[in-house]
Tab-separated table of C-alpha atoms in Angstrom:
chain	number	residue	atom	x	y	z
O	1	MET	CA	110.448	68.470	87.019
O	2	LYS	CA	113.941	68.357	85.545
O	3	ILE	CA	112.403	67.308	82.225
O	4	LEU	CA	110.681	70.688	81.946
O	5	LYS	CA	113.823	72.700	82.815
O	6	GLY	CA	114.280	75.458	80.297
O	7	THR	CA	110.643	75.517	79.193
O	8	LYS	CA	108.120	78.227	79.880
O	9	LEU	CA	105.877	75.561	81.407
O	10	ASN	CA	108.478	74.960	84.135
O	11	SER	CA	108.552	78.642	85.049
O	12	ILE	CA	104.750	78.931	84.908
O	13	LEU	CA	104.050	75.910	87.105
O	14	ASN	CA	106.795	76.589	89.647
O	15	GLY	CA	106.705	80.392	89.731
O	16	THR	CA	110.429	80.608	89.094
O	17	CYS	CA	112.359	83.332	87.325
O	18	PRO	CA	111.509	83.093	83.614
O	19	VAL	CA	115.116	83.826	82.622
O	20	CYS	CA	117.200	81.472	84.809
O	21	GLN	CA	114.494	79.347	86.489
O	22	LYS	CA	116.624	78.994	89.605
O	23	GLU	CA	114.672	81.003	92.157
O	24	SER	CA	111.052	81.732	93.023
O	25	MET	CA	109.704	85.128	92.000
O	26	TYR	CA	107.515	85.280	95.114
O	27	LEU	CA	108.510	86.190	98.648
O	28	LYS	CA	106.506	83.289	100.113
O	29	GLY	CA	106.171	79.936	98.392
O	30	ASN	CA	102.705	79.209	99.733
O	31	PRO	CA	100.036	81.057	97.708
O	32	TYR	CA	97.506	80.536	100.508
O	33	ARG	CA	99.307	83.010	102.756
O	34	LEU	CA	96.809	85.592	101.633
O	35	ALA	CA	98.674	88.640	102.895
O	36	SER	CA	101.613	87.783	100.641
O	37	THR	CA	100.000	85.896	97.738
O	38	LEU	CA	101.087	88.449	95.134
O	39	LYS	CA	104.142	89.912	96.853
O	40	MET	CA	107.088	89.443	94.548
O	41	LYS	CA	110.796	90.039	94.785
O	42	GLU	CA	112.042	93.099	92.933
O	43	ARG	CA	114.768	91.147	91.097
O	44	CYS	CA	116.024	87.606	90.730
O	45	GLY	CA	118.850	86.886	93.162
O	46	ASN	CA	120.576	84.660	90.616
O	47	CYS	CA	120.442	86.521	87.267
O	48	ASN	CA	119.287	89.990	88.445
O	49	THR	CA	116.236	89.987	86.149
O	50	LYS	CA	113.812	92.770	87.054
O	51	TYR	CA	110.318	91.259	87.331
O	52	LYS	CA	108.231	94.418	87.051
O	53	ILE	CA	109.220	95.629	83.609
O	54	GLU	CA	107.185	98.808	84.026
O	55	PRO	CA	104.702	100.238	86.551
O	56	SER	CA	101.398	98.342	86.500
O	57	PHE	CA	103.007	95.593	84.393
O	58	PHE	CA	100.970	92.822	85.984
O	59	TYR	CA	97.602	94.426	85.175
O	60	GLY	CA	97.835	92.414	81.961
O	61	ALA	CA	97.640	89.247	84.048
O	62	MET	CA	93.973	90.063	84.630
O	63	TYR	CA	93.311	89.160	80.999
O	64	VAL	CA	95.116	85.863	81.480
O	65	SER	CA	93.225	85.055	84.687
O	66	TYR	CA	89.943	84.628	82.813
O	67	PRO	CA	91.010	81.563	80.769
O	68	VAL	CA	92.970	80.225	83.746
O	69	GLY	CA	89.809	80.475	85.847
O	70	LEU	CA	87.863	78.725	83.095
O	71	SER	CA	90.353	75.868	83.257
O	72	PHE	CA	89.214	75.362	86.872
O	73	ALA	CA	85.497	76.002	86.303
O	74	THR	CA	85.005	73.832	83.205
O	75	PRO	CA	86.143	70.513	84.733
O	76	THR	CA	84.143	71.367	87.856
O	77	PHE	CA	81.024	71.838	85.744
O	78	LEU	CA	81.646	68.670	83.747
O	79	LEU	CA	82.182	66.595	86.867
O	80	SER	CA	79.335	67.928	88.954
O	81	TYR	CA	76.618	68.431	86.326
O	82	LEU	CA	77.349	65.793	83.707
O	83	PHE	CA	79.159	63.087	85.655
O	84	PHE	CA	77.484	63.296	89.083
O	85	ASP	CA	74.179	64.556	87.619
O	86	LEU	CA	73.731	67.340	90.202
O	87	SER	CA	71.248	70.177	89.695
O	88	LEU	CA	72.327	73.418	88.026
O	89	ILE	CA	72.035	75.360	91.300
O	90	THR	CA	74.195	72.838	93.160
O	91	THR	CA	76.680	72.832	90.278
O	92	TYR	CA	76.816	76.632	90.361
O	93	VAL	CA	77.498	76.638	94.111
O	94	ILE	CA	80.267	74.065	93.661
O	95	ILE	CA	81.854	76.112	90.851
O	96	VAL	CA	81.804	79.260	93.006
O	97	PHE	CA	83.358	77.315	95.882
O	98	VAL	CA	86.118	75.882	93.668
O	99	MET	CA	86.847	79.316	92.180
O	100	VAL	CA	87.103	80.971	95.598
O	101	ILE	CA	89.327	78.204	96.966
O	102	SER	CA	91.606	78.240	93.918
O	103	LEU	CA	91.819	82.049	93.584
O	104	PRO	CA	95.369	82.372	95.007
O	105	ILE	CA	96.604	79.730	92.557
O	106	ILE	CA	94.762	81.364	89.648
O	107	LEU	CA	96.293	84.742	90.493
O	108	ARG	CA	99.832	83.386	90.655
O	109	VAL	CA	99.562	81.219	87.552
O	110	SER	CA	98.150	84.204	85.637
O	111	ARG	CA	101.121	86.338	86.660
O	112	ASN	CA	103.513	83.533	85.767
O	113	ILE	CA	101.976	83.163	82.309
O	114	TRP	CA	101.974	86.939	81.755
O	115	ILE	CA	105.643	87.438	82.596
O	116	ASN	CA	106.597	84.444	80.455
O	117	PHE	CA	105.055	86.188	77.424
O	118	PHE	CA	107.775	88.820	77.684
O	119	MET	CA	110.845	86.961	78.965
O	120	ASN	CA	112.679	83.888	77.727
O	121	TYR	CA	114.863	81.278	79.393
O	122	ARG	CA	118.604	81.746	78.897
O	123	LYS	CA	120.804	78.726	79.378
O	124	THR	CA	123.993	79.636	81.249
O	125	SER	CA	127.336	77.852	81.329
O	126	ILE	CA	126.433	76.501	84.784
O	127	ASP	CA	123.334	74.758	83.353
O	128	ARG	CA	125.290	72.993	80.569
O	129	GLY	CA	127.319	70.862	82.940
């Protein structure tokens, strides 16, 4: 993923600090550790960026989670209903299953997108070498 270094897409997909992209924002790397899915570090250990800009900052990520969830549900619908020609009820059950299974990823990606709206990557002298 060195090609994406310095882009918002890199920070969004990897969950790294949006400013330096050197360290994960989350305490645990695995989003499926449900007790710590959304537990974040207070600050970046590398550039000291504060992740929670203000109290309740990440409530805005709820608005982002809707289109992110649609990006999981739409291909599921297309595959199950149109490609595999399953019934609407079966397709609905499959979509619900996929959404439940992918919820930790949707939550993290939504937070990553939200924070990247407000912070930009800053190339440091260490990165230029």
